[in-house]
Short mmCIF file of N, CA and C in Angstrom, two decimals:
data_model
loop_
_atom_site.label_atom_id
_atom_site.label_comp_id
_atom_site.label_asym_id
_atom_site.label_seq_id
_atom_site.Cartn_x
_atom_site.Cartn_y
_atom_site.Cartn_z
N MET A 278 -151.40 18.90 -61.44
CA MET A 278 -152.71 17.86 -61.81
C MET A 278 -152.14 16.99 -62.66
N THR A 279 -152.22 15.68 -62.36
CA THR A 279 -152.09 14.38 -63.46
C THR A 279 -153.67 14.56 -64.29
N PRO A 280 -153.54 13.99 -65.64
CA PRO A 280 -154.59 13.92 -66.38
C PRO A 280 -155.71 13.09 -65.97
N TRP A 281 -156.71 13.78 -66.38
CA TRP A 281 -157.78 13.09 -65.61
C TRP A 281 -158.66 11.83 -66.64
N MET A 282 -158.94 10.61 -66.11
CA MET A 282 -159.63 9.25 -66.93
C MET A 282 -160.87 9.71 -66.86
N ALA A 283 -161.29 9.02 -67.38
CA ALA A 283 -162.82 8.83 -67.63
C ALA A 283 -163.35 8.68 -66.30
N HIS A 284 -163.33 7.71 -65.48
CA HIS A 284 -164.04 7.47 -64.33
C HIS A 284 -163.74 8.84 -63.42
N ASP A 285 -162.73 9.60 -63.47
CA ASP A 285 -162.79 11.09 -62.80
C ASP A 285 -163.90 11.80 -63.31
N LEU A 286 -164.14 11.93 -64.46
CA LEU A 286 -165.40 12.40 -64.40
C LEU A 286 -166.69 12.21 -63.98
N ILE A 287 -166.86 10.88 -63.93
CA ILE A 287 -168.05 10.23 -62.78
C ILE A 287 -167.75 10.96 -61.57
N ASP A 288 -166.43 10.59 -61.07
CA ASP A 288 -166.25 10.93 -59.85
C ASP A 288 -166.71 12.30 -59.50
N PHE A 289 -166.39 13.13 -60.25
CA PHE A 289 -166.30 14.76 -60.22
C PHE A 289 -167.49 15.17 -60.27
N GLU A 290 -168.52 14.21 -61.10
CA GLU A 290 -170.01 14.57 -61.04
C GLU A 290 -170.93 14.28 -60.04
N GLN A 291 -170.23 13.70 -59.37
CA GLN A 291 -170.83 12.53 -57.93
C GLN A 291 -170.48 13.58 -56.73
N SER A 292 -169.30 13.78 -56.85
CA SER A 292 -168.72 14.24 -55.48
C SER A 292 -168.09 15.61 -55.80
N PHE A 293 -167.87 16.26 -56.80
CA PHE A 293 -167.33 17.51 -57.19
C PHE A 293 -165.71 17.53 -56.67
N GLU A 294 -165.24 16.27 -56.52
CA GLU A 294 -163.72 16.27 -56.38
C GLU A 294 -163.11 15.20 -57.29
N LYS A 295 -161.86 15.24 -57.98
CA LYS A 295 -161.27 14.31 -58.37
C LYS A 295 -160.46 13.59 -57.51
N SER A 296 -160.12 12.27 -57.53
CA SER A 296 -159.61 11.23 -56.59
C SER A 296 -158.07 11.75 -56.86
N PRO A 297 -157.22 12.05 -55.85
CA PRO A 297 -156.18 12.41 -55.83
C PRO A 297 -155.04 11.05 -56.17
N THR A 298 -154.09 11.19 -57.12
CA THR A 298 -153.57 10.09 -57.79
C THR A 298 -151.78 10.59 -57.57
N THR A 299 -151.33 11.68 -56.98
CA THR A 299 -150.23 11.90 -56.60
C THR A 299 -150.32 12.40 -55.11
N THR A 300 -148.88 12.57 -54.41
CA THR A 300 -149.07 12.73 -53.03
C THR A 300 -149.40 14.89 -53.45
N LEU A 301 -148.79 15.37 -53.69
CA LEU A 301 -149.13 16.66 -54.21
C LEU A 301 -150.59 16.89 -54.49
N GLU A 302 -151.41 16.25 -54.96
CA GLU A 302 -152.98 16.30 -55.27
C GLU A 302 -153.42 15.81 -53.60
N LEU A 303 -153.06 14.80 -53.01
CA LEU A 303 -153.42 14.37 -51.47
C LEU A 303 -153.14 15.38 -50.92
N GLN A 304 -151.84 15.94 -50.89
CA GLN A 304 -151.77 17.10 -49.87
C GLN A 304 -152.45 18.53 -50.22
N ALA A 305 -152.95 18.83 -51.43
CA ALA A 305 -153.80 19.65 -51.61
C ALA A 305 -155.34 19.45 -50.98
N LEU A 306 -155.62 18.00 -51.11
CA LEU A 306 -157.06 17.44 -50.71
C LEU A 306 -157.08 17.93 -48.91
N VAL A 307 -155.97 17.59 -48.73
CA VAL A 307 -155.91 17.56 -46.98
C VAL A 307 -155.87 19.13 -46.62
N ARG A 308 -155.40 20.06 -47.19
CA ARG A 308 -155.71 21.46 -46.97
C ARG A 308 -156.84 21.77 -47.22
N ARG A 309 -157.77 21.53 -48.09
CA ARG A 309 -159.33 21.56 -48.50
C ARG A 309 -159.87 20.89 -47.04
N ARG A 310 -159.49 19.77 -46.99
CA ARG A 310 -160.20 19.15 -45.75
C ARG A 310 -159.91 19.93 -44.43
N VAL A 311 -158.69 20.34 -43.94
CA VAL A 311 -158.48 20.95 -42.95
C VAL A 311 -159.37 22.41 -42.85
N GLU A 312 -159.36 22.95 -44.11
CA GLU A 312 -159.88 24.34 -44.07
C GLU A 312 -161.72 24.22 -43.86
N LYS A 313 -162.03 23.10 -44.34
CA LYS A 313 -163.79 22.82 -43.89
C LYS A 313 -163.70 22.31 -42.74
N ILE A 314 -162.84 21.32 -41.95
CA ILE A 314 -162.87 21.04 -40.40
C ILE A 314 -162.89 22.34 -39.73
N ALA A 315 -162.18 23.08 -39.85
CA ALA A 315 -161.98 24.56 -39.09
C ALA A 315 -162.99 25.35 -39.11
N HIS A 316 -163.54 25.47 -40.43
CA HIS A 316 -164.86 26.31 -40.75
C HIS A 316 -166.01 25.91 -39.90
N ASP A 317 -166.05 24.13 -40.15
CA ASP A 317 -167.74 23.90 -39.62
C ASP A 317 -167.44 23.83 -37.86
N LEU A 318 -166.22 23.77 -37.43
CA LEU A 318 -166.09 23.82 -36.18
C LEU A 318 -166.71 25.00 -35.13
N VAL A 319 -166.73 25.90 -36.10
CA VAL A 319 -166.91 27.57 -35.57
C VAL A 319 -168.64 27.64 -36.12
N HIS A 320 -168.54 27.53 -37.42
CA HIS A 320 -169.57 27.97 -38.17
C HIS A 320 -170.58 27.14 -38.80
N GLY A 321 -170.46 25.88 -38.19
CA GLY A 321 -171.40 24.67 -39.11
C GLY A 321 -172.77 24.55 -38.29
N LYS A 322 -173.39 23.77 -38.82
CA LYS A 322 -174.85 23.47 -38.29
C LYS A 322 -174.93 23.05 -36.79
N PHE A 323 -173.77 22.23 -36.79
CA PHE A 323 -173.76 21.58 -35.73
C PHE A 323 -172.34 21.77 -34.92
N ALA A 324 -171.95 23.11 -34.94
CA ALA A 324 -170.44 23.68 -34.48
C ALA A 324 -170.11 22.76 -33.27
N GLN A 325 -168.90 22.48 -33.56
CA GLN A 325 -168.18 21.58 -32.40
C GLN A 325 -166.85 21.90 -31.63
N ALA A 326 -166.63 23.34 -31.82
CA ALA A 326 -165.52 23.68 -31.40
C ALA A 326 -165.18 23.40 -30.08
N ASP A 327 -166.44 23.47 -29.52
CA ASP A 327 -166.12 23.29 -28.14
C ASP A 327 -166.33 22.10 -27.47
N THR A 328 -166.44 20.84 -28.23
CA THR A 328 -165.76 19.48 -28.23
C THR A 328 -164.45 19.13 -28.43
N LEU A 329 -163.99 19.70 -29.27
CA LEU A 329 -162.45 19.67 -29.55
C LEU A 329 -161.45 20.32 -28.99
N LYS A 330 -162.27 21.44 -28.30
CA LYS A 330 -161.69 22.47 -27.05
C LYS A 330 -161.52 21.83 -25.86
N GLY A 331 -162.29 20.58 -25.38
CA GLY A 331 -162.63 20.03 -24.11
C GLY A 331 -162.01 18.67 -24.28
N LEU A 332 -161.20 18.53 -25.35
CA LEU A 332 -160.51 17.32 -25.58
C LEU A 332 -159.21 17.06 -24.73
N ILE A 333 -158.86 16.20 -23.50
CA ILE A 333 -157.81 16.18 -22.43
C ILE A 333 -156.29 15.88 -23.07
N ASP A 334 -156.18 15.73 -23.98
CA ASP A 334 -154.89 15.26 -24.51
C ASP A 334 -154.74 15.16 -25.93
N GLU A 335 -153.15 15.29 -26.22
CA GLU A 335 -153.36 14.94 -27.81
C GLU A 335 -153.53 14.07 -28.44
N ASN A 336 -153.55 12.81 -27.73
CA ASN A 336 -154.01 11.53 -28.33
C ASN A 336 -155.60 11.60 -28.70
N ALA A 337 -156.16 12.06 -27.71
CA ALA A 337 -157.69 12.25 -28.16
C ALA A 337 -157.73 13.42 -28.91
N VAL A 338 -157.17 14.38 -29.42
CA VAL A 338 -157.19 15.42 -30.56
C VAL A 338 -156.59 14.46 -31.70
N GLN A 339 -155.84 13.44 -31.97
CA GLN A 339 -155.47 13.34 -32.91
C GLN A 339 -156.64 12.15 -33.15
N ARG A 340 -157.31 11.34 -32.70
CA ARG A 340 -158.40 10.73 -32.78
C ARG A 340 -159.65 11.45 -33.25
N TRP A 341 -159.67 12.44 -32.80
CA TRP A 341 -160.92 13.07 -32.95
C TRP A 341 -160.53 13.61 -34.49
N ILE A 342 -159.71 14.27 -35.09
CA ILE A 342 -159.03 14.50 -35.90
C ILE A 342 -159.05 13.24 -37.14
N ALA A 343 -158.83 12.40 -36.66
CA ALA A 343 -158.72 11.13 -37.61
C ALA A 343 -160.20 10.70 -37.97
N ASP A 344 -160.95 10.58 -37.27
CA ASP A 344 -162.38 10.42 -37.39
C ASP A 344 -163.16 11.97 -38.20
N ARG A 345 -162.63 12.74 -38.16
CA ARG A 345 -163.28 13.84 -39.17
C ARG A 345 -162.47 13.50 -40.61
N PHE A 346 -161.58 13.17 -40.95
CA PHE A 346 -161.12 12.72 -42.06
C PHE A 346 -161.65 11.85 -42.51
N GLU A 347 -161.92 10.87 -41.63
CA GLU A 347 -162.77 9.62 -42.29
C GLU A 347 -164.29 9.86 -42.60
N THR A 348 -164.90 10.68 -41.67
CA THR A 348 -166.25 11.11 -42.19
C THR A 348 -166.06 12.09 -43.56
N LEU A 349 -165.04 12.48 -43.92
CA LEU A 349 -165.10 13.41 -45.04
C LEU A 349 -164.26 12.78 -46.33
N ARG A 350 -164.11 11.44 -46.08
CA ARG A 350 -163.17 10.65 -46.92
C ARG A 350 -163.77 10.59 -48.44
N GLY A 351 -165.11 10.18 -48.52
CA GLY A 351 -166.09 9.98 -49.63
C GLY A 351 -164.79 8.74 -50.54
N ARG A 352 -164.79 8.91 -51.70
CA ARG A 352 -163.78 7.69 -52.37
C ARG A 352 -162.56 8.01 -52.38
N ALA A 353 -161.87 9.18 -51.84
CA ALA A 353 -160.64 9.83 -52.23
C ALA A 353 -159.65 8.98 -51.37
N TYR A 354 -160.01 8.72 -50.10
CA TYR A 354 -158.63 8.02 -49.76
C TYR A 354 -159.33 7.46 -48.55
N SER A 355 -158.30 6.61 -47.63
CA SER A 355 -158.51 5.85 -46.58
C SER A 355 -157.62 6.56 -45.55
N VAL A 356 -158.21 6.27 -44.11
CA VAL A 356 -157.27 6.66 -43.08
C VAL A 356 -156.78 5.65 -42.09
N GLU A 357 -155.53 5.80 -41.70
CA GLU A 357 -154.86 4.80 -40.63
C GLU A 357 -154.46 5.96 -39.72
N ARG A 358 -154.41 5.38 -37.94
CA ARG A 358 -153.69 5.98 -37.38
C ARG A 358 -152.36 5.05 -36.91
N GLU A 359 -151.33 6.03 -36.95
CA GLU A 359 -149.81 5.66 -36.72
C GLU A 359 -149.58 4.41 -37.08
N THR A 360 -149.20 4.25 -38.38
CA THR A 360 -148.97 3.14 -39.12
C THR A 360 -147.08 3.50 -39.13
N HIS A 361 -146.93 2.09 -39.34
CA HIS A 361 -145.51 2.19 -38.91
C HIS A 361 -144.76 2.38 -40.56
N VAL A 362 -143.69 3.18 -40.38
CA VAL A 362 -142.79 3.58 -41.54
C VAL A 362 -141.20 3.23 -41.20
N ALA A 363 -140.62 4.01 -42.09
CA ALA A 363 -139.39 3.30 -41.72
C ALA A 363 -138.86 3.85 -40.44
N ASP A 364 -137.83 2.82 -39.88
CA ASP A 364 -137.16 3.28 -38.44
C ASP A 364 -138.31 2.98 -37.61
N GLU A 365 -139.56 2.13 -37.92
CA GLU A 365 -140.43 2.08 -36.96
C GLU A 365 -141.22 3.35 -36.52
N LYS A 366 -140.86 4.37 -37.03
CA LYS A 366 -141.58 5.67 -36.49
C LYS A 366 -143.29 5.80 -37.03
N GLU A 367 -144.18 6.37 -36.66
CA GLU A 367 -145.56 6.32 -36.71
C GLU A 367 -146.25 7.69 -36.98
N PRO A 368 -146.46 7.89 -37.92
CA PRO A 368 -147.07 9.44 -37.85
C PRO A 368 -148.26 9.16 -37.40
N ASP A 369 -148.99 10.30 -36.72
CA ASP A 369 -150.58 10.35 -36.31
C ASP A 369 -151.29 10.00 -37.28
N ILE A 370 -151.26 10.59 -38.39
CA ILE A 370 -152.28 10.14 -39.17
C ILE A 370 -151.87 10.08 -40.84
N THR A 371 -152.39 8.96 -41.24
CA THR A 371 -151.66 8.63 -42.57
C THR A 371 -153.07 8.35 -43.74
N LEU A 372 -153.03 9.30 -44.69
CA LEU A 372 -154.17 9.13 -45.92
C LEU A 372 -153.45 8.60 -46.75
N THR A 373 -154.20 7.47 -47.58
CA THR A 373 -153.92 6.87 -48.80
C THR A 373 -154.94 7.03 -49.78
N SER A 374 -154.29 7.46 -50.84
CA SER A 374 -155.35 7.74 -52.08
C SER A 374 -155.69 6.18 -52.50
N ARG A 375 -157.08 6.18 -52.65
CA ARG A 375 -157.83 4.84 -53.25
C ARG A 375 -157.40 4.55 -54.45
N ASP A 376 -157.32 5.22 -55.27
CA ASP A 376 -156.87 4.99 -56.71
C ASP A 376 -155.07 4.57 -56.82
N SER A 377 -154.69 5.47 -56.42
CA SER A 377 -153.17 5.13 -56.86
C SER A 377 -152.07 4.74 -55.52
N CYS A 378 -153.00 4.69 -54.31
CA CYS A 378 -152.06 4.06 -53.12
C CYS A 378 -150.70 4.86 -52.63
N VAL A 379 -151.02 5.98 -53.09
CA VAL A 379 -150.07 7.09 -52.46
C VAL A 379 -150.20 7.46 -51.31
N ALA A 380 -149.33 7.66 -50.24
CA ALA A 380 -149.58 7.91 -49.08
C ALA A 380 -149.03 9.36 -48.58
N LEU A 381 -149.74 9.86 -47.55
CA LEU A 381 -149.83 11.24 -47.30
C LEU A 381 -149.51 11.28 -45.60
N PRO A 382 -148.39 11.69 -44.95
CA PRO A 382 -148.32 11.33 -43.35
C PRO A 382 -149.11 12.83 -42.90
N ILE A 383 -149.76 13.16 -41.69
CA ILE A 383 -149.91 14.23 -41.04
C ILE A 383 -149.66 13.93 -39.50
N GLU A 384 -148.85 14.91 -39.25
CA GLU A 384 -148.19 15.09 -37.72
C GLU A 384 -149.14 15.95 -37.06
N ILE A 385 -149.73 15.66 -35.94
CA ILE A 385 -150.67 16.79 -35.33
C ILE A 385 -150.13 17.13 -33.83
N LYS A 386 -149.69 18.37 -33.51
CA LYS A 386 -149.66 18.94 -32.59
C LYS A 386 -150.66 20.04 -31.88
N VAL A 387 -150.87 19.68 -30.65
CA VAL A 387 -151.74 20.67 -30.01
C VAL A 387 -150.40 21.72 -29.23
N ILE A 388 -150.62 22.95 -29.64
CA ILE A 388 -149.83 23.78 -29.62
C ILE A 388 -149.59 24.66 -28.43
N ASP A 389 -150.87 24.49 -27.55
CA ASP A 389 -151.11 25.48 -26.50
C ASP A 389 -149.81 25.57 -25.33
N GLU A 390 -149.07 24.52 -25.19
CA GLU A 390 -147.68 24.81 -24.33
C GLU A 390 -146.70 24.25 -24.82
N MET A 391 -146.79 24.46 -26.31
CA MET A 391 -145.29 24.15 -26.92
C MET A 391 -144.90 25.64 -27.29
N SER A 392 -143.35 25.11 -27.46
CA SER A 392 -142.31 26.79 -27.88
C SER A 392 -142.27 26.54 -29.14
N VAL A 393 -142.11 27.74 -29.94
CA VAL A 393 -141.52 28.09 -31.21
C VAL A 393 -140.54 27.16 -31.61
N PRO A 394 -139.38 27.06 -30.79
CA PRO A 394 -138.03 26.28 -30.98
C PRO A 394 -139.09 24.18 -31.32
N ALA A 395 -139.73 24.27 -30.21
CA ALA A 395 -140.11 22.90 -30.39
C ALA A 395 -141.09 22.63 -31.64
N LEU A 396 -141.85 23.66 -32.03
CA LEU A 396 -142.77 23.72 -33.06
C LEU A 396 -141.50 23.46 -34.44
N GLU A 397 -140.79 23.88 -34.31
CA GLU A 397 -139.59 24.02 -35.53
C GLU A 397 -139.19 22.67 -35.52
N VAL A 398 -138.90 22.26 -34.57
CA VAL A 398 -138.27 20.66 -34.11
C VAL A 398 -139.36 19.73 -34.93
N ALA A 399 -140.39 19.58 -34.55
CA ALA A 399 -141.77 19.16 -35.14
C ALA A 399 -141.89 19.12 -36.49
N LEU A 400 -141.55 20.07 -37.23
CA LEU A 400 -141.72 20.37 -38.65
C LEU A 400 -140.48 20.02 -39.20
N GLU A 401 -139.63 20.45 -39.13
CA GLU A 401 -138.19 19.94 -39.50
C GLU A 401 -137.79 18.63 -39.23
N ASN A 402 -137.65 17.97 -38.14
CA ASN A 402 -137.00 16.85 -37.67
C ASN A 402 -137.70 15.67 -37.88
N GLN A 403 -139.30 15.92 -36.96
CA GLN A 403 -140.21 15.15 -37.05
C GLN A 403 -140.84 14.46 -38.20
N LEU A 404 -141.43 15.40 -38.97
CA LEU A 404 -142.14 15.40 -40.02
C LEU A 404 -141.34 15.11 -41.19
N CYS A 405 -140.36 16.25 -41.44
CA CYS A 405 -139.39 15.91 -42.63
C CYS A 405 -138.37 14.57 -42.44
N ARG A 406 -137.85 14.63 -41.71
CA ARG A 406 -136.78 13.76 -41.54
C ARG A 406 -137.10 12.52 -41.25
N GLN A 407 -138.39 11.98 -40.44
CA GLN A 407 -138.77 10.85 -40.39
C GLN A 407 -139.50 10.51 -41.38
N TYR A 408 -140.51 11.15 -41.76
CA TYR A 408 -141.62 10.66 -42.46
C TYR A 408 -141.74 11.10 -44.11
N LEU A 409 -140.99 12.05 -44.55
CA LEU A 409 -140.69 12.40 -45.80
C LEU A 409 -139.16 12.27 -46.45
N ARG A 410 -138.97 11.26 -46.03
CA ARG A 410 -137.76 10.93 -46.58
C ARG A 410 -137.66 9.90 -48.10
N HIS A 411 -138.51 9.10 -48.42
CA HIS A 411 -139.04 8.45 -49.40
C HIS A 411 -139.11 9.38 -50.35
N ALA A 412 -138.33 8.83 -51.54
CA ALA A 412 -138.66 9.47 -52.91
C ALA A 412 -140.33 9.55 -53.39
N GLU A 413 -141.09 8.81 -52.89
CA GLU A 413 -142.51 8.75 -53.22
C GLU A 413 -143.27 8.99 -52.40
N ALA A 414 -142.88 9.76 -51.08
CA ALA A 414 -143.44 10.29 -50.25
C ALA A 414 -142.86 11.36 -49.44
N ARG A 415 -142.91 12.30 -50.53
CA ARG A 415 -142.38 13.62 -49.91
C ARG A 415 -143.33 14.77 -49.50
N HIS A 416 -144.61 14.55 -49.79
CA HIS A 416 -145.26 15.92 -49.24
C HIS A 416 -146.07 15.26 -47.86
N GLY A 417 -146.23 16.24 -46.90
CA GLY A 417 -146.92 16.06 -45.73
C GLY A 417 -147.21 16.97 -45.17
N ALA A 418 -148.06 17.27 -44.18
CA ALA A 418 -148.52 18.07 -43.26
C ALA A 418 -148.58 18.08 -42.01
N LEU A 419 -147.64 19.44 -41.26
CA LEU A 419 -147.81 19.39 -39.76
C LEU A 419 -149.12 20.11 -39.58
N LEU A 420 -150.00 19.56 -38.93
CA LEU A 420 -151.45 19.79 -38.45
C LEU A 420 -151.36 20.89 -36.77
N LEU A 421 -151.30 21.76 -36.52
CA LEU A 421 -151.20 22.70 -35.42
C LEU A 421 -152.77 22.81 -34.44
N VAL A 422 -153.12 22.33 -33.63
CA VAL A 422 -154.73 22.68 -33.12
C VAL A 422 -154.23 23.38 -31.82
N HIS A 423 -154.83 24.81 -31.82
CA HIS A 423 -154.93 25.23 -30.72
C HIS A 423 -156.17 25.28 -29.87
N GLN A 424 -156.41 25.16 -28.86
CA GLN A 424 -157.42 24.72 -27.81
C GLN A 424 -157.74 25.62 -27.19
N SER A 425 -156.50 26.30 -26.39
CA SER A 425 -156.85 27.42 -25.10
C SER A 425 -156.09 28.46 -25.49
N PRO A 426 -156.66 29.83 -24.93
CA PRO A 426 -156.19 30.85 -25.41
C PRO A 426 -154.60 30.79 -24.68
N ARG A 427 -153.85 31.39 -25.20
CA ARG A 427 -152.71 31.66 -24.78
C ARG A 427 -152.45 33.62 -24.64
N ALA A 428 -152.86 34.01 -23.69
CA ALA A 428 -152.81 35.31 -23.42
C ALA A 428 -151.75 36.08 -23.67
N ALA A 429 -150.59 35.56 -22.89
CA ALA A 429 -149.46 36.24 -23.39
C ALA A 429 -148.71 35.92 -24.97
N GLY A 430 -148.82 34.94 -25.38
CA GLY A 430 -148.56 34.80 -26.99
C GLY A 430 -147.23 33.96 -26.79
N TRP A 431 -146.32 33.93 -27.65
CA TRP A 431 -145.63 33.09 -27.71
C TRP A 431 -143.94 34.04 -28.15
N LYS A 432 -142.90 33.33 -27.13
CA LYS A 432 -141.85 33.87 -27.57
C LYS A 432 -140.84 33.24 -28.67
N MET A 433 -140.28 34.25 -29.50
CA MET A 433 -139.98 33.78 -31.00
C MET A 433 -138.18 33.75 -30.88
N PRO A 434 -137.32 33.24 -31.25
CA PRO A 434 -136.01 33.60 -31.10
C PRO A 434 -136.06 34.64 -32.09
N ASP A 435 -134.84 35.77 -31.54
CA ASP A 435 -134.34 36.99 -31.98
C ASP A 435 -135.57 38.08 -31.84
N VAL A 436 -136.85 37.81 -31.46
CA VAL A 436 -137.85 38.74 -31.47
C VAL A 436 -138.26 39.34 -30.05
N ALA A 437 -138.52 40.34 -29.85
CA ALA A 437 -138.40 40.87 -28.45
C ALA A 437 -139.85 40.77 -27.86
N GLY A 438 -140.26 40.54 -27.05
CA GLY A 438 -141.62 40.21 -26.43
C GLY A 438 -142.25 39.19 -26.94
N HIS A 439 -143.55 39.03 -26.71
CA HIS A 439 -144.14 38.17 -27.05
C HIS A 439 -145.09 38.18 -28.34
N VAL A 440 -145.26 37.10 -28.89
CA VAL A 440 -145.78 37.21 -30.40
C VAL A 440 -147.21 36.57 -30.14
N PRO A 441 -148.18 37.11 -31.50
CA PRO A 441 -149.46 36.13 -31.25
C PRO A 441 -149.06 34.76 -32.54
N LEU A 442 -150.60 34.28 -32.29
CA LEU A 442 -150.22 32.81 -33.17
C LEU A 442 -149.95 33.38 -34.55
N SER A 443 -150.95 34.05 -35.18
CA SER A 443 -150.79 34.39 -36.44
C SER A 443 -149.12 34.49 -36.79
N GLN A 444 -148.34 35.24 -35.95
CA GLN A 444 -147.03 35.60 -36.36
C GLN A 444 -146.19 34.40 -36.19
N VAL A 445 -146.61 33.34 -35.41
CA VAL A 445 -146.13 32.16 -35.08
C VAL A 445 -146.46 31.35 -36.50
N LEU A 446 -147.40 31.22 -36.60
CA LEU A 446 -148.08 30.71 -38.21
C LEU A 446 -147.13 30.96 -39.02
N ALA A 447 -147.08 32.14 -39.45
CA ALA A 447 -146.28 32.69 -40.60
C ALA A 447 -145.07 32.60 -40.75
N HIS A 448 -144.16 32.26 -39.21
CA HIS A 448 -143.10 31.79 -39.37
C HIS A 448 -142.63 30.44 -39.83
N LEU A 449 -143.83 29.49 -39.00
CA LEU A 449 -143.50 28.04 -39.70
C LEU A 449 -144.03 27.89 -40.98
N GLU A 450 -144.82 28.53 -41.77
CA GLU A 450 -145.14 28.50 -43.19
C GLU A 450 -143.96 28.79 -43.90
N GLY A 451 -143.35 29.98 -43.16
CA GLY A 451 -141.70 30.54 -44.17
C GLY A 451 -140.60 29.32 -43.70
N GLN A 452 -140.42 28.50 -42.61
CA GLN A 452 -139.89 27.62 -42.75
C GLN A 452 -140.17 26.34 -43.80
N ALA A 453 -141.33 26.03 -43.99
CA ALA A 453 -141.92 25.02 -44.35
C ALA A 453 -141.48 25.43 -45.90
N LYS A 454 -141.76 26.60 -46.59
CA LYS A 454 -141.50 27.08 -47.72
C LYS A 454 -139.96 26.66 -48.04
N ARG A 455 -139.05 27.22 -46.97
CA ARG A 455 -137.50 27.13 -47.27
C ARG A 455 -137.29 25.66 -47.27
N ILE A 456 -137.96 24.90 -46.70
CA ILE A 456 -137.83 23.29 -46.74
C ILE A 456 -137.89 22.80 -48.24
N ARG A 457 -139.34 23.35 -48.54
CA ARG A 457 -139.58 23.06 -49.85
C ARG A 457 -138.49 23.51 -51.08
N GLU A 458 -138.09 24.56 -51.01
CA GLU A 458 -137.32 25.25 -51.96
C GLU A 458 -136.19 24.69 -52.06
N ARG A 459 -135.45 24.27 -50.78
CA ARG A 459 -134.32 23.72 -51.01
C ARG A 459 -133.96 22.51 -51.97
N ASP A 460 -134.83 21.41 -52.31
CA ASP A 460 -134.52 20.68 -52.78
C ASP A 460 -135.96 20.36 -53.44
N PRO A 461 -136.57 20.12 -54.61
CA PRO A 461 -137.77 20.01 -55.23
C PRO A 461 -138.08 18.60 -55.08
N ARG A 462 -136.83 17.76 -54.87
CA ARG A 462 -137.37 16.26 -54.82
C ARG A 462 -137.00 15.74 -53.37
N GLY A 463 -136.68 16.70 -52.50
CA GLY A 463 -137.10 16.63 -51.03
C GLY A 463 -138.10 16.60 -50.54
N PRO A 464 -138.23 16.97 -48.97
CA PRO A 464 -139.64 17.08 -48.47
C PRO A 464 -140.54 18.53 -49.02
N GLN A 465 -141.32 18.18 -49.14
CA GLN A 465 -142.33 19.19 -49.32
C GLN A 465 -143.67 19.31 -48.20
N PRO A 466 -143.11 19.84 -47.16
CA PRO A 466 -144.43 19.83 -46.09
C PRO A 466 -145.26 21.49 -46.34
N ILE A 467 -146.44 20.99 -45.53
CA ILE A 467 -147.15 22.46 -45.46
C ILE A 467 -147.68 22.43 -43.97
N VAL A 468 -148.13 23.43 -43.69
CA VAL A 468 -148.35 23.86 -41.74
C VAL A 468 -149.88 24.24 -42.25
N LEU A 469 -150.44 23.42 -41.35
CA LEU A 469 -152.18 24.04 -41.35
C LEU A 469 -152.64 24.22 -39.76
N LEU A 470 -153.51 24.71 -39.52
CA LEU A 470 -153.90 25.32 -38.26
C LEU A 470 -155.82 25.16 -38.10
N ILE A 471 -155.79 24.71 -36.86
CA ILE A 471 -157.24 24.76 -36.70
C ILE A 471 -157.09 25.61 -35.27
N ASP A 472 -158.06 26.53 -35.25
CA ASP A 472 -157.92 27.21 -33.93
C ASP A 472 -159.29 27.14 -33.32
N VAL A 473 -159.39 26.74 -32.27
CA VAL A 473 -160.66 26.66 -31.45
C VAL A 473 -160.58 27.61 -29.85
N SER A 474 -159.41 28.29 -29.67
CA SER A 474 -159.24 28.76 -28.61
C SER A 474 -160.43 29.91 -28.27
N LYS A 475 -160.68 30.55 -29.31
CA LYS A 475 -161.38 31.63 -28.63
C LYS A 475 -163.08 31.00 -28.25
#
């Protein structure tokens, strides 16, 4: 964490958060926001799991999640949808810190019909190779959204039978960890999950 400035203490007293000044801090804030969204969807006063579950396509899911990030932004960041980066690629959501202008891309995938190899490609090729190439934009998130039950589970390479979502998530988190460990100055992705399938 970067050292706190005097205004950070005032912000913290008012919002119980320090505004992120690095992409690592912004990534940690994204993790907390996704955990809050996922919890509130199921356990919140106005639980909206059925709303997210009923959205008809990935674009609608991305817009709903962007709206939730916007609602929870406080003074920490601004939210943009499909902003252009290198080679005219467009991450689904980009959060930009209001204090330092560092940006963090979030790639959102509705995983109900996706295979494990397709999810690996989304992490490695789409998130890391397209959006986390710049020295000042190394941190990002792959956000998986599971809307409908998948009774059979997923097929994983070199694993007999089908596996549950928890095993797929552990596999992708392991892949993200290996990517982070390859080069501390290279892409630093995390994998997050919102599950409203139950």
